[in-house]
Coordinates of N, CA and C in Angstrom, one line a residue:
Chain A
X81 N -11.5 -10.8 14.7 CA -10.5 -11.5 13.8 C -9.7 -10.6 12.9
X82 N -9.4 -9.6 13.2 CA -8.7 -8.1 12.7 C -7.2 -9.0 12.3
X83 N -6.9 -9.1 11.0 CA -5.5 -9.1 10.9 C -4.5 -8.0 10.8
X84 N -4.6 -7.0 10.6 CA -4.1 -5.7 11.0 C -4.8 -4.9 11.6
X85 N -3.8 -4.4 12.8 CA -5.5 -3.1 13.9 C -4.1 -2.1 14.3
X86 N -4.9 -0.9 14.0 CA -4.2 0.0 14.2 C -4.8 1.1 15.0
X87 N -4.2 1.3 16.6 CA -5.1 2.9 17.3 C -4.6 3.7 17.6
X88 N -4.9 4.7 17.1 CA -6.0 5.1 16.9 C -6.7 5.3 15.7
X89 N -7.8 5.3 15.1 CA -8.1 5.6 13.9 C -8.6 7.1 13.6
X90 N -8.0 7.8 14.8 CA -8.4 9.2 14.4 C -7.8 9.7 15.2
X91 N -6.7 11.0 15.3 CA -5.7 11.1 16.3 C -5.7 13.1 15.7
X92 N -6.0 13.5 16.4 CA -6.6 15.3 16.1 C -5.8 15.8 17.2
X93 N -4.7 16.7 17.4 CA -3.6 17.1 18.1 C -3.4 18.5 17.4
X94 N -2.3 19.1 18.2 CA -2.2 20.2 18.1 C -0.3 20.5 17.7
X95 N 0.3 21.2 16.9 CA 1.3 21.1 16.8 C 2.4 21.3 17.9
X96 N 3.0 20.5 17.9 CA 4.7 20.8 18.9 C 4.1 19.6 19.9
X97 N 3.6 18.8 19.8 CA 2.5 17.6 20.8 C 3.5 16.5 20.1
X98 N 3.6 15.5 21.0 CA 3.8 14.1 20.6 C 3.2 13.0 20.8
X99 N 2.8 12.1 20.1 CA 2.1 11.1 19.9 C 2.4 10.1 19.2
X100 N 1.7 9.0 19.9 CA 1.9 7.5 19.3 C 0.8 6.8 18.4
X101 N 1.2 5.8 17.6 CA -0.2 4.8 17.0 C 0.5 3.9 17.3
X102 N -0.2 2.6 17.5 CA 0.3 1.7 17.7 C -0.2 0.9 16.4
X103 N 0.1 -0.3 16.6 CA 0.0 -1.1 15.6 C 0.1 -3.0 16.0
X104 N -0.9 -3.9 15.9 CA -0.9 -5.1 16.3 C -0.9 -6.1 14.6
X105 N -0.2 -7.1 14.6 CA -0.9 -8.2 13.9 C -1.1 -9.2 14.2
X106 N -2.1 -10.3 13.9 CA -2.2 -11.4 14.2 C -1.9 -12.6 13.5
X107 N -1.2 -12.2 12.3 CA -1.2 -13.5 11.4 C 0.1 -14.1 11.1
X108 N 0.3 -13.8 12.1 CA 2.1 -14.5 12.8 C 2.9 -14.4 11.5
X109 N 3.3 -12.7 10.8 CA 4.1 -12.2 10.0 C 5.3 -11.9 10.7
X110 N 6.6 -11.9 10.0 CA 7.9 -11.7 10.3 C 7.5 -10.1 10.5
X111 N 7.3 -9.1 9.2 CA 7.8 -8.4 8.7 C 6.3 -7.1 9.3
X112 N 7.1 -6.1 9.3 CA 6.1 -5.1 9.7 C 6.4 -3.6 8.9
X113 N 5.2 -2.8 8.3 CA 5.8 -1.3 7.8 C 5.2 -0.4 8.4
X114 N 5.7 0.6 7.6 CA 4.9 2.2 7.9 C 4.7 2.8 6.8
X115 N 3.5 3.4 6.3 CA 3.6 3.9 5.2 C 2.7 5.3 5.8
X116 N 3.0 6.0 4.7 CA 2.5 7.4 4.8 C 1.8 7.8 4.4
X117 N 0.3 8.2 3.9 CA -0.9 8.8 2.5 C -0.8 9.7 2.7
X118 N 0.0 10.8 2.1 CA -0.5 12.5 1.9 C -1.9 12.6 1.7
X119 N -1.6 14.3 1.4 CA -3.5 15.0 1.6 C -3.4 14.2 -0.7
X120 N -3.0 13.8 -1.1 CA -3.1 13.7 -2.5 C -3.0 11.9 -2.9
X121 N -3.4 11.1 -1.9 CA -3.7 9.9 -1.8 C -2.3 9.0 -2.2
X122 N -1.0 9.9 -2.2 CA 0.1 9.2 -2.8 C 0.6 8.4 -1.4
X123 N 1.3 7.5 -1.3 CA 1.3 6.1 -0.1 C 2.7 6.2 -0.4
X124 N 4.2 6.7 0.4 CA 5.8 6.0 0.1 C 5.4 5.4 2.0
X125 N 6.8 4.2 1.6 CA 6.9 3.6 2.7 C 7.9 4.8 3.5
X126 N 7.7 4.5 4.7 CA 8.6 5.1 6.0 C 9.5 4.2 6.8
X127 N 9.1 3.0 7.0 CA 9.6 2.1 7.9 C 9.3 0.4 7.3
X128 N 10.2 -0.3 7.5 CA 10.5 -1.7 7.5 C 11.0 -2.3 8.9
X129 N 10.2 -3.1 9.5 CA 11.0 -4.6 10.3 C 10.7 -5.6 10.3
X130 N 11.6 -6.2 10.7 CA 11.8 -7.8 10.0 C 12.0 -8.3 11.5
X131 N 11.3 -9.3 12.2 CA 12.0 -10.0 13.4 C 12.4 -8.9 14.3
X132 N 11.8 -7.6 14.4 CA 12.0 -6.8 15.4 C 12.9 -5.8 15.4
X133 N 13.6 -6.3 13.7 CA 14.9 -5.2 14.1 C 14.7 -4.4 12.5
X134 N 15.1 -3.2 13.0 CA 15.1 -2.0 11.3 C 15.4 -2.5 10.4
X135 N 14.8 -2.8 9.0 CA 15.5 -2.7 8.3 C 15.4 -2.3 6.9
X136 N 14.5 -1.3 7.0 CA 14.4 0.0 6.3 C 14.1 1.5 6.8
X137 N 14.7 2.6 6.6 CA 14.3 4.1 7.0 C 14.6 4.6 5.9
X138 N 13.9 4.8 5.4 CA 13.5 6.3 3.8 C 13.5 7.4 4.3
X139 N 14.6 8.1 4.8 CA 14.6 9.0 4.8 C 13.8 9.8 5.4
X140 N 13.4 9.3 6.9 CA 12.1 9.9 7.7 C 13.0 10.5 8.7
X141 N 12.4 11.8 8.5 CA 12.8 13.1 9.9 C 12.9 12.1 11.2
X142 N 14.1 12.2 12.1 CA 13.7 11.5 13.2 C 12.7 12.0 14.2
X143 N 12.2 12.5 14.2 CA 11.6 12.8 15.3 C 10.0 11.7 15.0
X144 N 10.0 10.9 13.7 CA 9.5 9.7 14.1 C 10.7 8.3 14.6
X145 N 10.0 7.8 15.2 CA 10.8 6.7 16.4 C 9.6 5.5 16.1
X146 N 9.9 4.4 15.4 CA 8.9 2.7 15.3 C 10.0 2.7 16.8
X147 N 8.6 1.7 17.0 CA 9.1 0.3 17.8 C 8.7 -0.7 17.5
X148 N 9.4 -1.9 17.7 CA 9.0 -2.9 17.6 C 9.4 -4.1 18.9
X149 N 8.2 -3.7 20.0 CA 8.5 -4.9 21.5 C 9.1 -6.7 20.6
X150 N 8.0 -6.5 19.8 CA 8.0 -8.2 19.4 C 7.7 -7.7 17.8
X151 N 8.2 -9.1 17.5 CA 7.2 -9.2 15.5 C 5.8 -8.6 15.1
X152 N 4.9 -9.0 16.2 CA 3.9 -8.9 16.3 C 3.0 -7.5 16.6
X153 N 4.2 -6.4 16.8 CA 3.8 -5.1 17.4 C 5.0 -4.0 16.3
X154 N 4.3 -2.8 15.7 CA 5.1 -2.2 15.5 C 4.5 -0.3 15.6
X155 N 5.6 0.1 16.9 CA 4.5 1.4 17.0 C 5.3 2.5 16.3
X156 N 4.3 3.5 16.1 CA 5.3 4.4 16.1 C 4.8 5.9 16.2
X157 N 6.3 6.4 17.5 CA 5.6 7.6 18.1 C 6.4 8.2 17.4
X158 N 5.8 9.9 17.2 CA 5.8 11.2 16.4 C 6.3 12.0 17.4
X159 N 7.9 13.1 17.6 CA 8.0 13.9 18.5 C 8.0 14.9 17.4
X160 N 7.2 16.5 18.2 CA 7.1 17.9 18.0 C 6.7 17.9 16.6
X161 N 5.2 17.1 16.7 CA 4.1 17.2 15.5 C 4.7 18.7 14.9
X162 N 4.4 18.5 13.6 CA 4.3 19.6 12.6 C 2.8 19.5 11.2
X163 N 2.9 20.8 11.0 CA 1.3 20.4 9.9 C 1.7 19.8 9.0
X164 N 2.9 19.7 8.7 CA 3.1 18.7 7.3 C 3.1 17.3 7.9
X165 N 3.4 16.8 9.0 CA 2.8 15.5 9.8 C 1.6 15.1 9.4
X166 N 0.5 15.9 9.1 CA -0.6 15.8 8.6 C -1.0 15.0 7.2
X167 N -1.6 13.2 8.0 CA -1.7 12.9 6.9 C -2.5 11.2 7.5
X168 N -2.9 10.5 6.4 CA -3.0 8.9 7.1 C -2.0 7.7 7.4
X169 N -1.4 7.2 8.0 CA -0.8 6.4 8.6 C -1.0 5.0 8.1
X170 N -0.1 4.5 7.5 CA -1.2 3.1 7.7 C 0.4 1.9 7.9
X171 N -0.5 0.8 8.7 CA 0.6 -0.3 9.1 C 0.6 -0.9 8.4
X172 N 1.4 -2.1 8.0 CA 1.0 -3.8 7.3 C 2.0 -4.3 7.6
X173 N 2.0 -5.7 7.0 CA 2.8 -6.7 7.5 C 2.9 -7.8 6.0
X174 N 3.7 -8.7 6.3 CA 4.0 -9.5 5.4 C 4.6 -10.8 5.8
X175 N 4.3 -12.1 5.4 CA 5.0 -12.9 6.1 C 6.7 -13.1 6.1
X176 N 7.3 -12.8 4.9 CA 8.5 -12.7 5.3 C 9.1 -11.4 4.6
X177 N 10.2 -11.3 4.6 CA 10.9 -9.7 4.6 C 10.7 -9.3 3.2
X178 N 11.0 -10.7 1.6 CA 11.0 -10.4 0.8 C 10.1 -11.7 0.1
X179 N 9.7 -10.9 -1.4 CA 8.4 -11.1 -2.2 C 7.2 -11.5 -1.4
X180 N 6.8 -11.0 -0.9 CA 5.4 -11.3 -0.5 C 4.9 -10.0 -0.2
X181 N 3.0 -10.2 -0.3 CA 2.4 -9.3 -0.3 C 2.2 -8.7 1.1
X182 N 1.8 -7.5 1.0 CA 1.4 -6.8 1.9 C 0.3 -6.7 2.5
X183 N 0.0 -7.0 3.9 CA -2.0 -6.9 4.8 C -1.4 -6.0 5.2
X184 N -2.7 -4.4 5.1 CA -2.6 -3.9 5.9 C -3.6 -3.1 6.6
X185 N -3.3 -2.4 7.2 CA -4.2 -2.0 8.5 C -5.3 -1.1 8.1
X186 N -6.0 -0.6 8.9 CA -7.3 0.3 8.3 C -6.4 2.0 8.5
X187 N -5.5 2.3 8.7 CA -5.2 3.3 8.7 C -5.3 4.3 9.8
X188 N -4.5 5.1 10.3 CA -5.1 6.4 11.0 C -4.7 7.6 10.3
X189 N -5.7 8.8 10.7 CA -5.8 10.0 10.1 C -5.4 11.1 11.6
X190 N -4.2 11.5 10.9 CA -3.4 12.2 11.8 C -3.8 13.6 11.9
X191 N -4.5 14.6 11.9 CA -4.9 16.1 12.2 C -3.6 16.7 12.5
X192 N -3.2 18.0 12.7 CA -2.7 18.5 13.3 C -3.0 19.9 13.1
X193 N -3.6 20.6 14.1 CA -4.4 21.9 14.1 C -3.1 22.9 14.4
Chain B
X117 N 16.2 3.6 -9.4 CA 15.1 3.8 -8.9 C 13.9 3.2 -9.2
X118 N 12.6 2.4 -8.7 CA 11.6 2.2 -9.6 C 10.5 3.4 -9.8
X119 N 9.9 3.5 -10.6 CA 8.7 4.5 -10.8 C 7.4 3.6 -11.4
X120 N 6.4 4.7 -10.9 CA 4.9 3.4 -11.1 C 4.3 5.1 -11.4
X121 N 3.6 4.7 -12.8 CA 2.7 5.8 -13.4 C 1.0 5.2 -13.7
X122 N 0.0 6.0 -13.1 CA -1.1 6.1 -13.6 C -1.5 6.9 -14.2
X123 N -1.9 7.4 -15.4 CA -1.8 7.9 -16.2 C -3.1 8.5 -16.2
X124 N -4.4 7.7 -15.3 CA -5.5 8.1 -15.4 C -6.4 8.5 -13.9
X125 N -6.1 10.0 -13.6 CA -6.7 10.3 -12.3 C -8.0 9.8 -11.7
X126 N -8.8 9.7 -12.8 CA -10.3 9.4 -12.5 C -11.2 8.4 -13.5
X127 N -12.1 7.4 -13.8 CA -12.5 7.4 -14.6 C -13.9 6.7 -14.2
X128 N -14.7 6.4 -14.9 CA -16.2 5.9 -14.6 C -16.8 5.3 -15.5
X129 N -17.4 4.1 -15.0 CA -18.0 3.3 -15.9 C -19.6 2.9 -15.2
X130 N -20.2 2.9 -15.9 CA -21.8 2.1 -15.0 C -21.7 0.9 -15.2
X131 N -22.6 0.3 -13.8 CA -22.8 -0.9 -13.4 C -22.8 -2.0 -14.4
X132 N -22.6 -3.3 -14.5 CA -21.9 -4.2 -15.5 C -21.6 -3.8 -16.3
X133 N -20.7 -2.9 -16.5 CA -19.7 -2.5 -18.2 C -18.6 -3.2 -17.3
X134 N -17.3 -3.3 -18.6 CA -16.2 -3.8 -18.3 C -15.0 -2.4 -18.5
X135 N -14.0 -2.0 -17.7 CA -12.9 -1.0 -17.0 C -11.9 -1.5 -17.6
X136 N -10.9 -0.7 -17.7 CA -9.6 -0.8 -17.6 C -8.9 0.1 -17.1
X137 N -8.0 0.0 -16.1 CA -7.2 1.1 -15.7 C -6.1 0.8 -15.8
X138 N -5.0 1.6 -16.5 CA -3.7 1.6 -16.7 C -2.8 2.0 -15.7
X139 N -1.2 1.1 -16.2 CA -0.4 1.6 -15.0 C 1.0 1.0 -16.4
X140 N 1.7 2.0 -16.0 CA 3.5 1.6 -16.2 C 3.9 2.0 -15.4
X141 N 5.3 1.3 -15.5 CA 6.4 1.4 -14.7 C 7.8 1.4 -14.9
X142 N 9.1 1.5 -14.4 CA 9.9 1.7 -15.0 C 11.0 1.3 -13.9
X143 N 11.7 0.1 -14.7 CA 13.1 -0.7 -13.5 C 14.0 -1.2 -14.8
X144 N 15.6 -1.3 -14.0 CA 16.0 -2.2 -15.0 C 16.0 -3.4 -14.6
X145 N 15.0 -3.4 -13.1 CA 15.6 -5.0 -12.7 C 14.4 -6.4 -13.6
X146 N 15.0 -7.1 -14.0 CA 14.2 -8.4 -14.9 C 13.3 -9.2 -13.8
X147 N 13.7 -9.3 -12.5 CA 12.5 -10.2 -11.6 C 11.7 -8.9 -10.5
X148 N 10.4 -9.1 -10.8 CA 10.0 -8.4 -9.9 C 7.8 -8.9 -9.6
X149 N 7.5 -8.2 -9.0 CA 6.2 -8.0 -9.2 C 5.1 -7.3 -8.8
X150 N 4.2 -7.5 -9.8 CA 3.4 -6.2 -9.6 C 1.9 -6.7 -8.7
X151 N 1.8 -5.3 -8.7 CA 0.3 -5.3 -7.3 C -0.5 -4.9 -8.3
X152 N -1.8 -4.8 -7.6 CA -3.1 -3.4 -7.7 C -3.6 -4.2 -6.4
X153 N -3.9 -2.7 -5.8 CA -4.5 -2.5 -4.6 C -5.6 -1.6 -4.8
X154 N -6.6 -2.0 -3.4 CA -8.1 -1.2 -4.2 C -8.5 -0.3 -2.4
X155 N -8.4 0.6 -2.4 CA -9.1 1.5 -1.5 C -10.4 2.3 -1.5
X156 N -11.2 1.2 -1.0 CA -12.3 2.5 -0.8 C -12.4 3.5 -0.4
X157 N -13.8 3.8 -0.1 CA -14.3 5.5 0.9 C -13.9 5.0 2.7
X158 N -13.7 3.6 3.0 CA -13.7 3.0 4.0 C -12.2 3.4 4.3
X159 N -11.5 3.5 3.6 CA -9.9 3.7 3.4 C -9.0 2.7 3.5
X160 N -9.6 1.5 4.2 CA -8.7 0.0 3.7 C -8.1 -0.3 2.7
X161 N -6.8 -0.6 2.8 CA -6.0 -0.8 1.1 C -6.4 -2.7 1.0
X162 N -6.8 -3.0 -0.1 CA -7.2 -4.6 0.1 C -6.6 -4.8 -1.3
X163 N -5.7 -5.7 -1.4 CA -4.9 -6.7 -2.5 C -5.8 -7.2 -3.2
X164 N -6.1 -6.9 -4.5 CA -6.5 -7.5 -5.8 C -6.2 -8.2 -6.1
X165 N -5.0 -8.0 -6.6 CA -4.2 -9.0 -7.6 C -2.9 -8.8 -7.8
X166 N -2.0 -9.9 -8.0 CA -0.5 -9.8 -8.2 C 0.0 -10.5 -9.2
X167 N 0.7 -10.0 -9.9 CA 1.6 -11.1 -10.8 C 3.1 -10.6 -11.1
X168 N 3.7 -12.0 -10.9 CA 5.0 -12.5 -10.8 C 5.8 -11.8 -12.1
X169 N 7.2 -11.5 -12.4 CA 7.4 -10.7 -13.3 C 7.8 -12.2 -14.4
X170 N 8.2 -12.9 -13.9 CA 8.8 -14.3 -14.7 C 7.5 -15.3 -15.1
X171 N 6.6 -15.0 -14.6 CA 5.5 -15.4 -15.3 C 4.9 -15.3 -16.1
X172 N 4.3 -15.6 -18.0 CA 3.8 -14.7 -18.9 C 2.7 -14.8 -18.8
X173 N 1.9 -15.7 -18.4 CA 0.8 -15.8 -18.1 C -0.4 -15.1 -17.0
X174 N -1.3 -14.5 -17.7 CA -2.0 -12.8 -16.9 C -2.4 -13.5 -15.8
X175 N -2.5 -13.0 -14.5 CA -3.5 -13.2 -13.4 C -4.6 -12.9 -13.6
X176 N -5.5 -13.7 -13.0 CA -7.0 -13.6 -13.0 C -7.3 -13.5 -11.2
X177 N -8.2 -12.6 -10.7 CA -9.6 -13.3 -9.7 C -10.5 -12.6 -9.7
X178 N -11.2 -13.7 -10.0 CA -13.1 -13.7 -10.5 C -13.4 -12.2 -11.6
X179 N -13.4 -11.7 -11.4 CA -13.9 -11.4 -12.2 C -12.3 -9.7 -12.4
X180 N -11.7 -9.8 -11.5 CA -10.7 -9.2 -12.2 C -9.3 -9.7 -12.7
X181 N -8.9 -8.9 -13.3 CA -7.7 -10.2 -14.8 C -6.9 -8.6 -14.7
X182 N -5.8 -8.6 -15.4 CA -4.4 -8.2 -15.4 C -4.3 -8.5 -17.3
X183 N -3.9 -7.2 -17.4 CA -2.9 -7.3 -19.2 C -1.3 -7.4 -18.8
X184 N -0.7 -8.3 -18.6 CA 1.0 -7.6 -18.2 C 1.5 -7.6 -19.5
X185 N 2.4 -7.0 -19.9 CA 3.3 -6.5 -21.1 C 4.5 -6.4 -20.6
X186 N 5.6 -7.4 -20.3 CA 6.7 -6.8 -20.2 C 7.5 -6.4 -20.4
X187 N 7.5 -6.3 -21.8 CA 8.4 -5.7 -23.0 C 8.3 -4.2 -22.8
X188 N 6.8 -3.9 -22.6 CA 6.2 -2.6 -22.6 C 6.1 -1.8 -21.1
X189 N 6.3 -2.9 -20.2 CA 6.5 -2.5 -18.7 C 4.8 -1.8 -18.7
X190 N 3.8 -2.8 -19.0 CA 3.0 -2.5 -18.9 C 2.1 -3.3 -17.9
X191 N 0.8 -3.0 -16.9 CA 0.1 -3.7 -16.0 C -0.9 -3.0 -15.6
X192 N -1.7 -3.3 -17.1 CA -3.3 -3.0 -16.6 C -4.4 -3.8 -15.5
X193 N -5.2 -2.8 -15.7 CA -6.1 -3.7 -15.0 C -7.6 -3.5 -15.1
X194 N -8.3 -4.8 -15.7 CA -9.6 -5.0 -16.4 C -10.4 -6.0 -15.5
X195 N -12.0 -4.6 -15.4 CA -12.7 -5.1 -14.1 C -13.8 -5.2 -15.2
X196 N -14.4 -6.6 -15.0 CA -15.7 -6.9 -15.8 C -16.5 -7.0 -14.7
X197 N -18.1 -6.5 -15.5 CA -19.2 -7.0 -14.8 C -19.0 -6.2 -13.7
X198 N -18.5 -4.1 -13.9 CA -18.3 -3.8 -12.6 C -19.9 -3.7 -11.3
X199 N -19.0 -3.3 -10.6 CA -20.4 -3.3 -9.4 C -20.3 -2.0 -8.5
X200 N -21.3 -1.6 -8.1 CA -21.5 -0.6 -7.3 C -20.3 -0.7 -6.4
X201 N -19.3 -1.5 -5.9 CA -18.8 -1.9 -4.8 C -17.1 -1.6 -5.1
X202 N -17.2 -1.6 -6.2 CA -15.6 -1.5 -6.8 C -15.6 0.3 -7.2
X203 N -16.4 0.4 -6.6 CA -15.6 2.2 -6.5 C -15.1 2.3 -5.3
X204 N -13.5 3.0 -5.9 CA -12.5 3.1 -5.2 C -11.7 3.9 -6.1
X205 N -10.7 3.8 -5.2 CA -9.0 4.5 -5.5 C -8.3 3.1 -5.8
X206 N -7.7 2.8 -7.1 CA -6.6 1.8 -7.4 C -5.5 2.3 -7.3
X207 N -4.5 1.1 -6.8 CA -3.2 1.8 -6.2 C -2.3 0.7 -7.7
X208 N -1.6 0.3 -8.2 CA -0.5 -0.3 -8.9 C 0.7 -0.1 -8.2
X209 N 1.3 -1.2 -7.9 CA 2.1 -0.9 -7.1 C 3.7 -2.6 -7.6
X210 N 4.5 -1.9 -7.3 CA 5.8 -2.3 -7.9 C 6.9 -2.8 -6.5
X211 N 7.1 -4.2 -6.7 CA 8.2 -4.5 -5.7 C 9.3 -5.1 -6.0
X212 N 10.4 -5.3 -6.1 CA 11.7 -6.0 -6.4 C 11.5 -7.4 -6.2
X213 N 12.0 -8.1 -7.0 CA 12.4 -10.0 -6.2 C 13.3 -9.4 -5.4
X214 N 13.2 -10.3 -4.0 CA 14.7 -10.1 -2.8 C 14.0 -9.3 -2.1
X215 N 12.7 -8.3 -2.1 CA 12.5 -7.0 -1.6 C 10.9 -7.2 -0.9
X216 N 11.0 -6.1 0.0 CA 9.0 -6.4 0.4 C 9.0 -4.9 0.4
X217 N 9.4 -4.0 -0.2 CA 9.3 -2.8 -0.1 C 8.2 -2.7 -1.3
X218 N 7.1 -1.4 -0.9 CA 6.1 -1.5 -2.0 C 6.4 -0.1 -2.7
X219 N 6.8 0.1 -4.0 CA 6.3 1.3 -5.0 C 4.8 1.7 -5.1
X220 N 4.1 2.8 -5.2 CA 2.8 2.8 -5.7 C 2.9 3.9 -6.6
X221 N 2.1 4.0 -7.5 CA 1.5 4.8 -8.8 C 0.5 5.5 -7.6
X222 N 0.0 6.7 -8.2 CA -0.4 7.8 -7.6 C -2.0 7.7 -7.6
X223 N -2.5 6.3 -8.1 CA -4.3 6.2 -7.9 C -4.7 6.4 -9.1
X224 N -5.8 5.8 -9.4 CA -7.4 5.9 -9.9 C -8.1 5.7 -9.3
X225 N -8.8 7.3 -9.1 CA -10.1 7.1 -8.7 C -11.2 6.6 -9.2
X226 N -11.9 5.2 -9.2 CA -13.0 4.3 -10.3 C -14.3 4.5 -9.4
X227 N -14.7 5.4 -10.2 CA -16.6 5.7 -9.5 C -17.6 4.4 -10.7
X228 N -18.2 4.0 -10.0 CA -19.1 3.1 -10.6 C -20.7 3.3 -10.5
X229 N -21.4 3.9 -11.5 CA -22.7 4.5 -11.1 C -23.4 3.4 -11.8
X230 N -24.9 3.8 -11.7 CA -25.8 2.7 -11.7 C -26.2 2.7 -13.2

């Protein structure tokens, strides 16, 4: 009964490698993010969608790429890992785009050796 | 821009005492509202508590309650009767009305010993 699931929860790679997390919800939310935890526990958002479509990017290097197939899915693959990539991931969601709170996911911990 | 300050990296209290952990912030916008989010060692971020910025009246649940000061752009947060279980990392965290974007303050780490 996971309302936010995120996999991998542990994702250990090597730099210049590209990789995905995916990201599911179940609690039939519009809205979906991406947030970032550095090694110093600080969390800025990376990504916003609403209904499938962008509608936030802070300023994230592209070589991260979300997707979003449906509402209900939002992934997002990493090209040509770097060590400052290194960090925890985490999804959430919200029911609609604005004032409401945030569920979110158990996180993944990104390595990059 | 908004900004969210914790002012207190770490602090500790033993089992049933009553906490407070501080947080300001800084907007010119008049509607907005605030979080605290609680992270354990498990690393799940789980929603505490929220209160509306147009509301003067503090949030409560169960046993944790909110000081908001808006004059002062202030939003503490007071844990009674702590428990071995509420050690964690608190997050305070700042959103716009209109917005679902989250600000967060940089944590308190709250160890709770016996």
């Amino acid at each position: 009964d996971t309302a936010v699931s995120q996999t991998p929860k542990y994702l250990v790679t090597q730099m210049g490698n590209d990789k995905s997390i995916k990201c599911e919800q179940n609690l039939g939310h519009d809205t979906m993010y991406w947030y970032k935890q550095d090694s110093k526990k600080f969390l800025k958002i990376m990504f916003s969608y609403n209904n499938k479509e962008l509608i936030i990017n802070e300023t994230v290097p592209n070589r991260f790429s979300p997707k979003s197939p449906d509402k209900a899915h939002l992934n997002l693959h990493i090209n040509s890992l770097e060590l400052g990539d290194s960090a925890v991931y985490f999804c959430a969601s919200s029911h609609t785009f604005t004032n409401q709170p945030q569920h979110f996911g158990d996180g993944t911990r990104l390595s990059i050796l | 821009a908004q900004t969210v300050t914790q002012s207190q990296p770490e602090m500790s209290v033993q089992e049933a005492e009553t906490v407070t952990l501080s947080c300001t912030y800084d907007t010119s916008e008049n509607n907005y509202y605030l979080f605290w989010y609680k992270q354990p060692p498990s690393r799940q971020m789980i929603l505490v508590i929220r209160q509306e910025a147009y509301k003067q009246q503090n949030a409560t649940e169960n046993r944790f309650s909110v000081n908001f000061q808006k004059a002062a752009k202030s939003f503490s947060l007071k844990i009674s009767d702590s428990q071995l279980g509420d050690t964690a990392m608190y997050f305070c965290a700042f959103m716009m009305r209109g917005y679902s974007t989250l600000t967060f303050g940089k944590g308190t780490m709250l160890l709770v010993s016996p």
